[in-house]
PDB file of C-alpha atoms in Angstrom:
ATOM      1  CA  VAL V 270      20.256  15.486   6.526  1.00  0.00           C
ATOM      2  CA  MET V 271      18.214  12.780   4.788  1.00  0.00           C
ATOM      3  CA  ASP V 272      17.752  12.848   1.043  1.00  0.00           C
ATOM      4  CA  ASN V 273      14.216  12.632  -0.342  1.00  0.00           C
ATOM      5  CA  LYS V 274      14.318   8.853  -0.949  1.00  0.00           C
ATOM      6  CA  GLU V 275      15.549   8.201   2.598  1.00  0.00           C
ATOM      7  CA  LEU V 276      12.839  10.477   4.012  1.00  0.00           C
ATOM      8  CA  VAL V 277      10.049   8.681   2.146  1.00  0.00           C
ATOM      9  CA  SER V 278      11.415   5.225   3.012  1.00  0.00           C
ATOM     10  CA  ARG V 279      11.627   6.231   6.657  1.00  0.00           C
ATOM     11  CA  PHE V 280       8.030   7.544   6.495  1.00  0.00           C
ATOM     12  CA  PHE V 281       6.841   3.974   5.858  1.00  0.00           C
ATOM     13  CA  VAL V 282       8.918   2.432   8.646  1.00  0.00           C
ATOM     14  CA  GLU V 283       8.153   5.103  11.237  1.00  0.00           C
ATOM     15  CA  GLY V 284       4.475   5.516  10.297  1.00  0.00           C
ATOM     16  CA  TYR V 285       3.326   1.956   9.647  1.00  0.00           C
ATOM     17  CA  ILE V 286       5.746  -0.171  11.681  1.00  0.00           C
ATOM     18  CA  ASN V 287       7.035   1.930  14.595  1.00  0.00           C
ATOM     19  CA  HIS V 288       3.896   4.094  14.959  1.00  0.00           C
ATOM     20  CA  ASN V 289       6.200   7.064  15.547  1.00  0.00           C
ATOM     21  CA  TYR V 290       3.596   9.723  14.856  1.00  0.00           C
ATOM     22  CA  ASP V 291       5.847  12.527  16.128  1.00  0.00           C
ATOM     23  CA  PHE V 292       8.224  11.728  13.255  1.00  0.00           C
ATOM     24  CA  ILE V 293       5.297  11.789  10.807  1.00  0.00           C
ATOM     25  CA  MET V 294       4.199  15.199  12.099  1.00  0.00           C
ATOM     26  CA  GLU V 295       7.757  16.480  11.585  1.00  0.00           C
ATOM     27  CA  CYS V 296       8.467  14.936   8.164  1.00  0.00           C
ATOM     28  CA  MET V 297       5.208  16.090   6.575  1.00  0.00           C
ATOM     29  CA  ALA V 298       4.202  19.673   5.882  1.00  0.00           C
ATOM     30  CA  GLU V 299       1.357  21.020   8.003  1.00  0.00           C
ATOM     31  CA  ASP V 300      -0.624  21.627   4.798  1.00  0.00           C
ATOM     32  CA  TYR V 301       0.253  18.210   3.311  1.00  0.00           C
ATOM     33  CA  ILE V 302      -2.197  17.040   0.609  1.00  0.00           C
ATOM     34  CA  ASP V 303      -3.012  13.396  -0.134  1.00  0.00           C
ATOM     35  CA  HIS V 304      -4.474  13.063  -3.646  1.00  0.00           C
ATOM     36  CA  SER V 305      -5.672   9.473  -3.051  1.00  0.00           C
ATOM     37  CA  PRO V 306      -9.217   8.596  -1.907  1.00  0.00           C
ATOM     38  CA  ALA V 307      -8.112   8.850   1.757  1.00  0.00           C
ATOM     39  CA  GLY V 308      -7.778  12.588   1.083  1.00  0.00           C
ATOM     40  CA  ALA V 309      -5.672  13.859   4.011  1.00  0.00           C
ATOM     41  CA  ARG V 310      -5.337  17.646   4.030  1.00  0.00           C
ATOM     42  CA  SER V 311      -2.719  18.017   6.765  1.00  0.00           C
ATOM     43  CA  ASN V 312       0.022  16.118   8.548  1.00  0.00           C
ATOM     44  CA  ALA V 313      -2.451  15.533  11.410  1.00  0.00           C
ATOM     45  CA  ASP V 314      -4.909  13.948   8.933  1.00  0.00           C
ATOM     46  CA  ALA V 315      -2.087  11.683   7.705  1.00  0.00           C
ATOM     47  CA  VAL V 316      -1.432  10.523  11.274  1.00  0.00           C
ATOM     48  CA  GLY V 317      -5.161   9.823  11.647  1.00  0.00           C
ATOM     49  CA  ILE V 318      -5.082   7.622   8.537  1.00  0.00           C
ATOM     50  CA  LEU V 319      -2.023   5.734   9.820  1.00  0.00           C
ATOM     51  CA  LYS V 320      -3.871   5.068  13.087  1.00  0.00           C
ATOM     52  CA  ILE V 321      -6.873   3.719  11.163  1.00  0.00           C
ATOM     53  CA  VAL V 322      -4.613   1.385   9.168  1.00  0.00           C
ATOM     54  CA  GLU V 323      -3.013   0.240  12.440  1.00  0.00           C
ATOM     55  CA  GLY V 324      -6.478  -0.911  13.579  1.00  0.00           C
ATOM     56  CA  GLN V 325      -7.278  -2.605  10.269  1.00  0.00           C
ATOM     57  CA  PHE V 326      -4.173  -4.808  10.054  1.00  0.00           C
ATOM     58  CA  SER V 327      -2.374  -6.472  12.937  1.00  0.00           C
ATOM     59  CA  ASP V 328       1.199  -7.665  12.619  1.00  0.00           C
ATOM     60  CA  LEU V 329       1.594  -5.313   9.644  1.00  0.00           C
ATOM     61  CA  LYS V 330       4.852  -5.618   7.759  1.00  0.00           C
ATOM     62  CA  ILE V 331       5.974  -3.150   5.112  1.00  0.00           C
ATOM     63  CA  GLU V 332       8.638  -3.819   2.524  1.00  0.00           C
ATOM     64  CA  VAL V 333       9.858  -1.033   0.267  1.00  0.00           C
ATOM     65  CA  LEU V 334      10.325  -2.957  -2.981  1.00  0.00           C
ATOM     66  CA  ASP V 335      11.327   0.017  -5.141  1.00  0.00           C
ATOM     67  CA  VAL V 336      12.137   3.639  -4.483  1.00  0.00           C
ATOM     68  CA  PHE V 337      13.111   6.115  -7.211  1.00  0.00           C
ATOM     69  CA  GLY V 338      13.804   9.803  -6.853  1.00  0.00           C
ATOM     70  CA  GLU V 339      14.144  12.639  -9.329  1.00  0.00           C
ATOM     71  CA  GLU V 340      14.368  16.256  -8.131  1.00  0.00           C
ATOM     72  CA  ASP V 341      11.430  16.781  -5.718  1.00  0.00           C
ATOM     73  CA  MET V 342       9.550  13.560  -6.660  1.00  0.00           C
ATOM     74  CA  VAL V 343       9.897  10.103  -5.081  1.00  0.00           C
ATOM     75  CA  ALA V 344       8.099   7.019  -6.449  1.00  0.00           C
ATOM     76  CA  THR V 345       7.700   3.836  -4.426  1.00  0.00           C
ATOM     77  CA  ARG V 346       6.329   0.317  -4.769  1.00  0.00           C
ATOM     78  CA  ILE V 347       5.418  -1.075  -1.357  1.00  0.00           C
ATOM     79  CA  LEU V 348       4.462  -4.579  -0.226  1.00  0.00           C
ATOM     80  CA  TYR V 349       1.962  -4.610   2.657  1.00  0.00           C
ATOM     81  CA  GLN V 350       1.424  -7.848   4.624  1.00  0.00           C
ATOM     82  CA  GLY V 351      -0.561  -8.449   7.795  1.00  0.00           C
ATOM     83  CA  ILE V 352      -3.629  -9.937   9.423  1.00  0.00           C
ATOM     84  CA  HIS V 353      -6.971  -8.370   8.437  1.00  0.00           C
ATOM     85  CA  ALA V 354      -8.047  -7.410  11.983  1.00  0.00           C
ATOM     86  CA  GLY V 355     -10.509  -4.552  11.429  1.00  0.00           C
ATOM     87  CA  THR V 356     -13.012  -3.305   8.870  1.00  0.00           C
ATOM     88  CA  CYS V 357     -11.246  -2.109   5.733  1.00  0.00           C
ATOM     89  CA  MET V 358     -13.089  -0.525   2.790  1.00  0.00           C
ATOM     90  CA  GLY V 359     -16.360  -1.869   4.169  1.00  0.00           C
ATOM     91  CA  ILE V 360     -15.065  -5.435   4.523  1.00  0.00           C
ATOM     92  CA  PRO V 361     -15.350  -6.712   8.115  1.00  0.00           C
ATOM     93  CA  ALA V 362     -12.263  -8.283   9.694  1.00  0.00           C
ATOM     94  CA  THR V 363     -11.571 -11.779   8.397  1.00  0.00           C
ATOM     95  CA  GLY V 364      -8.594 -12.717  10.573  1.00  0.00           C
ATOM     96  CA  LYS V 365      -6.867 -13.840   7.367  1.00  0.00           C
ATOM     97  CA  HIS V 366      -3.373 -12.972   6.205  1.00  0.00           C
ATOM     98  CA  ILE V 367      -3.396 -10.349   3.466  1.00  0.00           C
ATOM     99  CA  SER V 368      -0.715  -9.233   1.084  1.00  0.00           C
ATOM    100  CA  PHE V 369      -0.865  -6.539  -1.576  1.00  0.00           C
ATOM    101  CA  GLU V 370       1.351  -4.097  -3.389  1.00  0.00           C
ATOM    102  CA  ALA V 371       0.699  -0.396  -3.719  1.00  0.00           C
ATOM    103  CA  LEU V 372       2.321   2.411  -5.668  1.00  0.00           C
ATOM    104  CA  GLU V 373       2.819   5.657  -3.800  1.00  0.00           C
ATOM    105  CA  ASN V 374       4.387   8.828  -5.140  1.00  0.00           C
ATOM    106  CA  PHE V 375       5.527  11.777  -3.050  1.00  0.00           C
ATOM    107  CA  ARG V 376       6.626  15.357  -3.580  1.00  0.00           C
ATOM    108  CA  VAL V 377       9.219  16.579  -1.091  1.00  0.00           C
ATOM    109  CA  VAL V 378      10.072  20.268  -0.647  1.00  0.00           C
ATOM    110  CA  ASP V 379      12.704  21.554   1.799  1.00  0.00           C
ATOM    111  CA  GLY V 380      12.902  18.195   3.591  1.00  0.00           C
ATOM    112  CA  LYS V 381       9.125  17.821   4.089  1.00  0.00           C
ATOM    113  CA  ILE V 382       6.589  15.630   2.311  1.00  0.00           C
ATOM    114  CA  VAL V 383       4.075  18.092   0.861  1.00  0.00           C
ATOM    115  CA  GLU V 384       1.959  15.879  -1.436  1.00  0.00           C
ATOM    116  CA  SER V 385       1.331  12.226  -2.198  1.00  0.00           C
ATOM    117  CA  TRP V 386      -0.564  10.108  -4.690  1.00  0.00           C
ATOM    118  CA  GLY V 387      -1.395   6.563  -3.552  1.00  0.00           C
ATOM    119  CA  TYR V 388      -2.488   3.755  -5.825  1.00  0.00           C
ATOM    120  CA  TRP V 389      -3.776   0.867  -3.702  1.00  0.00           C
ATOM    121  CA  PRO V 390      -5.738  -2.024  -5.222  1.00  0.00           C
ATOM    122  CA  ASP V 391      -8.972  -0.508  -3.832  1.00  0.00           C
ATOM    123  CA  LYS V 392     -11.314  -1.933  -6.456  1.00  0.00           C
ATOM    124  CA  GLU V 393      -9.952  -5.463  -6.021  1.00  0.00           C
ATOM    125  CA  ILE V 394     -10.143  -5.216  -2.223  1.00  0.00           C
ATOM    126  CA  GLU V 395     -13.718  -3.896  -2.298  1.00  0.00           C
ATOM    127  CA  ALA V 396     -14.798  -6.547  -4.830  1.00  0.00           C
ATOM    128  CA  LYS V 397     -12.874  -9.290  -2.982  1.00  0.00           C
ATOM    129  CA  SER V 398     -11.152 -10.068  -6.257  1.00  0.00           C
ATOM    130  CA  ILE V 399      -7.621 -10.058  -7.594  1.00  0.00           C
ATOM    131  CA  ALA V 400      -6.017  -9.191 -10.912  1.00  0.00           C
ATOM    132  CA  VAL V 401      -4.875 -12.393 -12.609  1.00  0.00           C
ATOM    133  CA  ARG V 402      -2.135 -12.897 -15.194  1.00  0.00           C
ATOM    134  CA  GLN V 403      -1.340 -16.292 -16.657  1.00  0.00           C
ATOM    135  CA  ARG V 404       2.045 -17.131 -18.112  1.00  0.00           C
ATOM    136  CA  GLY V 405       1.741 -17.352 -21.880  1.00  0.00           C
ATOM    137  CA  LYS V 406      -1.834 -16.019 -21.887  1.00  0.00           C
ATOM    138  CA  GLY V 407      -1.324 -12.555 -20.419  1.00  0.00           C
ATOM    139  CA  ASP V 408      -3.800 -10.532 -18.406  1.00  0.00           C
ATOM    140  CA  LEU V 409      -6.977 -12.437 -17.487  1.00  0.00           C
ATOM    141  CA  GLY V 410      -8.450  -9.422 -15.668  1.00  0.00           C
ATOM    142  CA  ALA V 411     -10.096  -9.177 -12.264  1.00  0.00           C
ATOM    143  CA  MET V 412     -11.412 -12.415 -10.825  1.00  0.00           C
ATOM    144  CA  LYS V 413     -13.218 -13.288  -7.600  1.00  0.00           C
ATOM    145  CA  ILE V 414     -10.903 -15.192  -5.284  1.00  0.00           C
ATOM    146  CA  GLU V 415     -13.296 -18.159  -5.122  1.00  0.00           C
ATOM    147  CA  LYS V 416     -13.364 -18.345  -8.939  1.00  0.00           C
ATOM    148  CA  LEU V 417      -9.550 -18.297  -9.075  1.00  0.00           C
ATOM    149  CA  ILE V 418      -9.349 -21.134  -6.531  1.00  0.00           C
ATOM    150  CA  GLU V 419     -11.867 -23.145  -8.569  1.00  0.00           C
ATOM    151  CA  LYS V 420      -9.861 -22.456 -11.755  1.00  0.00           C
ATOM    152  CA  LEU V 421      -6.587 -23.530 -10.129  1.00  0.00           C
ATOM    153  CA  LYS V 422      -8.103 -26.733  -8.718  1.00  0.00           C
ATOM    154  CA  LYS V 423      -9.457 -27.597 -12.173  1.00  0.00           C
ATOM    155  CA  GLU V 424      -6.031 -26.999 -13.755  1.00  0.00           C
ATOM    156  CA  ILE V 425      -4.320 -29.135 -11.110  1.00  0.00           C
ATOM    157  CA  ASN V 426      -6.824 -31.976 -11.631  1.00  0.00           C
ATOM    158  CA  ASN V 427      -6.283 -31.829 -15.408  1.00  0.00           C
ATOM    159  CA  LYS V 428      -2.471 -31.980 -15.188  1.00  0.00           C
ATOM    160  CA  THR V 429      -0.809 -35.220 -16.201  1.00  0.00           C
ATOM    161  CA  ILE V 430       2.485 -36.437 -14.827  1.00  0.00           C
TER     162      ILE V 430
END
Protein backbone atom coordinates (compact mmCIF):
# COMPACT_ATOMS: atom_id res chain seq x y z
CA VAL A 1 0.00 0.00 0.00
CA MET A 2 1.37 3.41 -1.02
CA ASP A 3 1.51 6.23 1.48
CA ASN A 4 -0.04 9.57 0.53
CA LYS A 5 3.24 11.15 -0.66
CA GLU A 6 4.02 8.14 -2.87
CA LEU A 7 0.49 8.22 -4.31
CA VAL A 8 0.71 11.91 -5.22
CA SER A 9 4.22 11.55 -6.67
CA ARG A 10 3.06 8.61 -8.75
CA PHE A 11 0.05 10.66 -9.94
CA PHE A 12 2.46 13.04 -11.69
CA VAL A 13 4.53 10.29 -13.31
CA GLU A 14 1.58 8.16 -14.40
CA GLY A 15 -0.63 11.08 -15.47
CA TYR A 16 1.79 13.45 -17.19
CA ILE A 17 4.63 11.17 -18.33
CA ASN A 18 3.22 7.66 -18.83
CA HIS A 19 -0.32 8.77 -19.79
CA ASN A 20 -1.63 5.88 -17.68
CA TYR A 21 -5.17 7.20 -17.37
CA ASP A 22 -6.45 3.94 -15.86
CA PHE A 23 -4.15 4.58 -12.88
CA ILE A 24 -5.49 8.15 -12.62
CA MET A 25 -9.08 6.88 -12.62
CA GLU A 26 -8.17 4.47 -9.80
CA CYS A 27 -6.09 6.83 -7.64
CA MET A 28 -8.61 9.67 -7.69
CA ALA A 29 -12.06 9.63 -6.12
CA GLU A 30 -14.97 9.63 -8.56
CA ASP A 31 -16.15 12.91 -7.01
CA TYR A 32 -12.65 14.46 -6.99
CA ILE A 33 -12.67 18.28 -6.84
CA ASP A 34 -9.98 20.51 -8.35
CA HIS A 35 -10.07 23.97 -6.72
CA SER A 36 -7.79 25.52 -9.38
CA PRO A 37 -9.10 27.37 -12.46
CA ALA A 38 -9.16 24.07 -14.43
CA GLY A 39 -12.02 23.09 -12.10
CA ALA A 40 -12.30 19.30 -12.55
CA ARG A 41 -15.28 17.83 -10.70
CA SER A 42 -14.51 14.13 -11.14
CA ASN A 43 -11.66 11.74 -11.84
CA ALA A 44 -12.85 11.62 -15.47
CA ASP A 45 -12.56 15.43 -15.67
CA ALA A 46 -9.00 15.15 -14.31
CA VAL A 47 -8.11 12.67 -17.06
CA GLY A 48 -9.58 15.10 -19.61
CA ILE A 49 -7.32 17.88 -18.29
CA LEU A 50 -4.26 15.61 -18.45
CA LYS A 51 -5.09 14.83 -22.09
CA ILE A 52 -5.35 18.55 -22.87
CA VAL A 53 -1.95 19.18 -21.27
CA GLU A 54 -0.52 16.28 -23.31
CA GLY A 55 -1.57 18.17 -26.47
CA GLN A 56 -0.19 21.49 -25.25
CA PHE A 57 3.35 20.31 -24.44
CA SER A 58 5.36 17.72 -26.32
CA ASP A 59 8.32 15.97 -24.74
CA LEU A 60 6.93 16.96 -21.33
CA LYS A 61 9.16 16.20 -18.38
CA ILE A 62 8.03 16.45 -14.78
CA GLU A 63 10.33 16.67 -11.80
CA VAL A 64 8.93 16.49 -8.28
CA LEU A 65 11.18 19.01 -6.54
CA ASP A 66 9.50 18.84 -3.12
CA VAL A 67 6.84 16.68 -1.56
CA PHE A 68 5.63 17.08 2.03
CA GLY A 69 2.88 15.18 3.77
CA GLU A 70 0.99 15.71 7.01
CA GLU A 71 -2.04 13.57 7.87
CA ASP A 72 -4.36 13.69 4.80
CA MET A 73 -2.57 16.62 3.07
CA VAL A 74 0.31 16.45 0.57
CA ALA A 75 2.08 19.57 -0.76
CA THR A 76 4.28 19.50 -3.85
CA ARG A 77 6.52 21.78 -5.89
CA ILE A 78 6.78 20.52 -9.46
CA LEU A 79 9.05 21.53 -12.34
CA TYR A 80 7.38 21.23 -15.76
CA GLN A 81 9.55 21.31 -18.91
CA GLY A 82 8.60 20.66 -22.52
CA ILE A 83 8.00 22.06 -25.97
CA HIS A 84 5.01 24.42 -26.32
CA ALA A 85 3.20 22.41 -29.03
CA GLY A 86 -0.44 23.47 -28.66
CA THR A 87 -2.52 26.44 -27.56
CA CYS A 88 -2.19 27.02 -23.83
CA MET A 89 -4.15 29.71 -21.96
CA GLY A 90 -4.95 31.37 -25.28
CA ILE A 91 -1.32 31.44 -26.44
CA PRO A 92 -0.85 29.61 -29.76
CA ALA A 93 1.94 27.02 -29.98
CA THR A 94 5.38 28.59 -30.23
CA GLY A 95 7.50 25.46 -30.66
CA LYS A 96 9.76 26.86 -27.92
CA HIS A 97 11.05 25.07 -24.85
CA ILE A 98 9.18 26.08 -21.72
CA SER A 99 9.98 25.57 -18.08
CA PHE A 100 7.98 26.59 -15.04
CA GLU A 101 7.35 25.57 -11.47
CA ALA A 102 3.95 25.01 -9.93
CA LEU A 103 2.72 24.35 -6.41
CA GLU A 104 0.06 21.69 -6.06
CA ASN A 105 -1.58 20.53 -2.86
CA PHE A 106 -3.68 17.40 -2.46
CA ARG A 107 -6.01 15.87 0.09
CA VAL A 108 -5.93 12.07 0.20
CA VAL A 109 -8.61 10.01 1.96
CA ASP A 110 -8.56 6.19 2.15
CA GLY A 111 -5.86 5.95 -0.54
CA LYS A 112 -7.65 8.22 -3.05
CA ILE A 113 -6.97 11.81 -4.08
CA VAL A 114 -10.20 13.64 -3.25
CA GLU A 115 -9.22 17.31 -3.69
CA SER A 116 -6.42 19.44 -5.09
CA TRP A 117 -5.37 23.07 -5.22
CA GLY A 118 -3.00 24.00 -8.06
CA TYR A 119 -0.97 27.18 -8.23
CA TRP A 120 0.49 27.53 -11.74
CA PRO A 121 2.03 30.80 -12.95
CA ASP A 122 -1.15 31.49 -14.99
CA LYS A 123 -0.90 35.27 -14.95
CA GLU A 124 2.72 35.24 -16.12
CA ILE A 125 1.96 32.70 -18.86
CA GLU A 126 -1.06 34.68 -20.10
CA ALA A 127 0.88 37.97 -20.01
CA LYS A 128 3.98 36.35 -21.56
CA SER A 129 5.95 37.69 -18.63
CA ILE A 130 8.00 36.27 -15.79
CA ALA A 131 8.54 37.18 -12.16
CA VAL A 132 12.03 38.63 -11.75
CA ARG A 133 14.24 38.74 -8.66
CA GLN A 134 17.67 40.32 -8.69
CA ARG A 135 20.37 39.35 -6.23
CA GLY A 136 20.85 42.18 -3.75
CA LYS A 137 17.81 44.10 -5.04
CA GLY A 138 15.02 41.64 -4.29
CA ASP A 139 11.76 41.24 -6.16
CA LEU A 140 11.52 43.33 -9.34
CA GLY A 141 8.00 42.08 -10.10
CA ALA A 142 6.50 40.78 -13.32
CA MET A 143 8.32 41.73 -16.50
CA LYS A 144 7.68 41.01 -20.17
CA ILE A 145 10.24 38.54 -21.48
CA GLU A 146 11.40 40.98 -24.17
CA LYS A 147 11.98 43.67 -21.53
CA LEU A 148 14.01 41.24 -19.40
CA ILE A 149 16.18 40.31 -22.40
CA GLU A 150 16.75 44.00 -23.14
CA LYS A 151 17.64 44.62 -19.47
CA LEU A 152 20.10 41.71 -19.40
CA LYS A 153 21.79 42.80 -22.65
CA LYS A 154 22.19 46.32 -21.24
CA GLU A 155 23.73 44.94 -18.02
CA ILE A 156 26.11 42.72 -19.99
CA ASN A 157 27.20 45.64 -22.19
CA ASN A 158 27.82 47.80 -19.10
CA LYS A 159 29.97 45.19 -17.32
CA THR A 160 33.69 45.85 -17.15
CA ILE A 161 36.32 43.14 -16.96
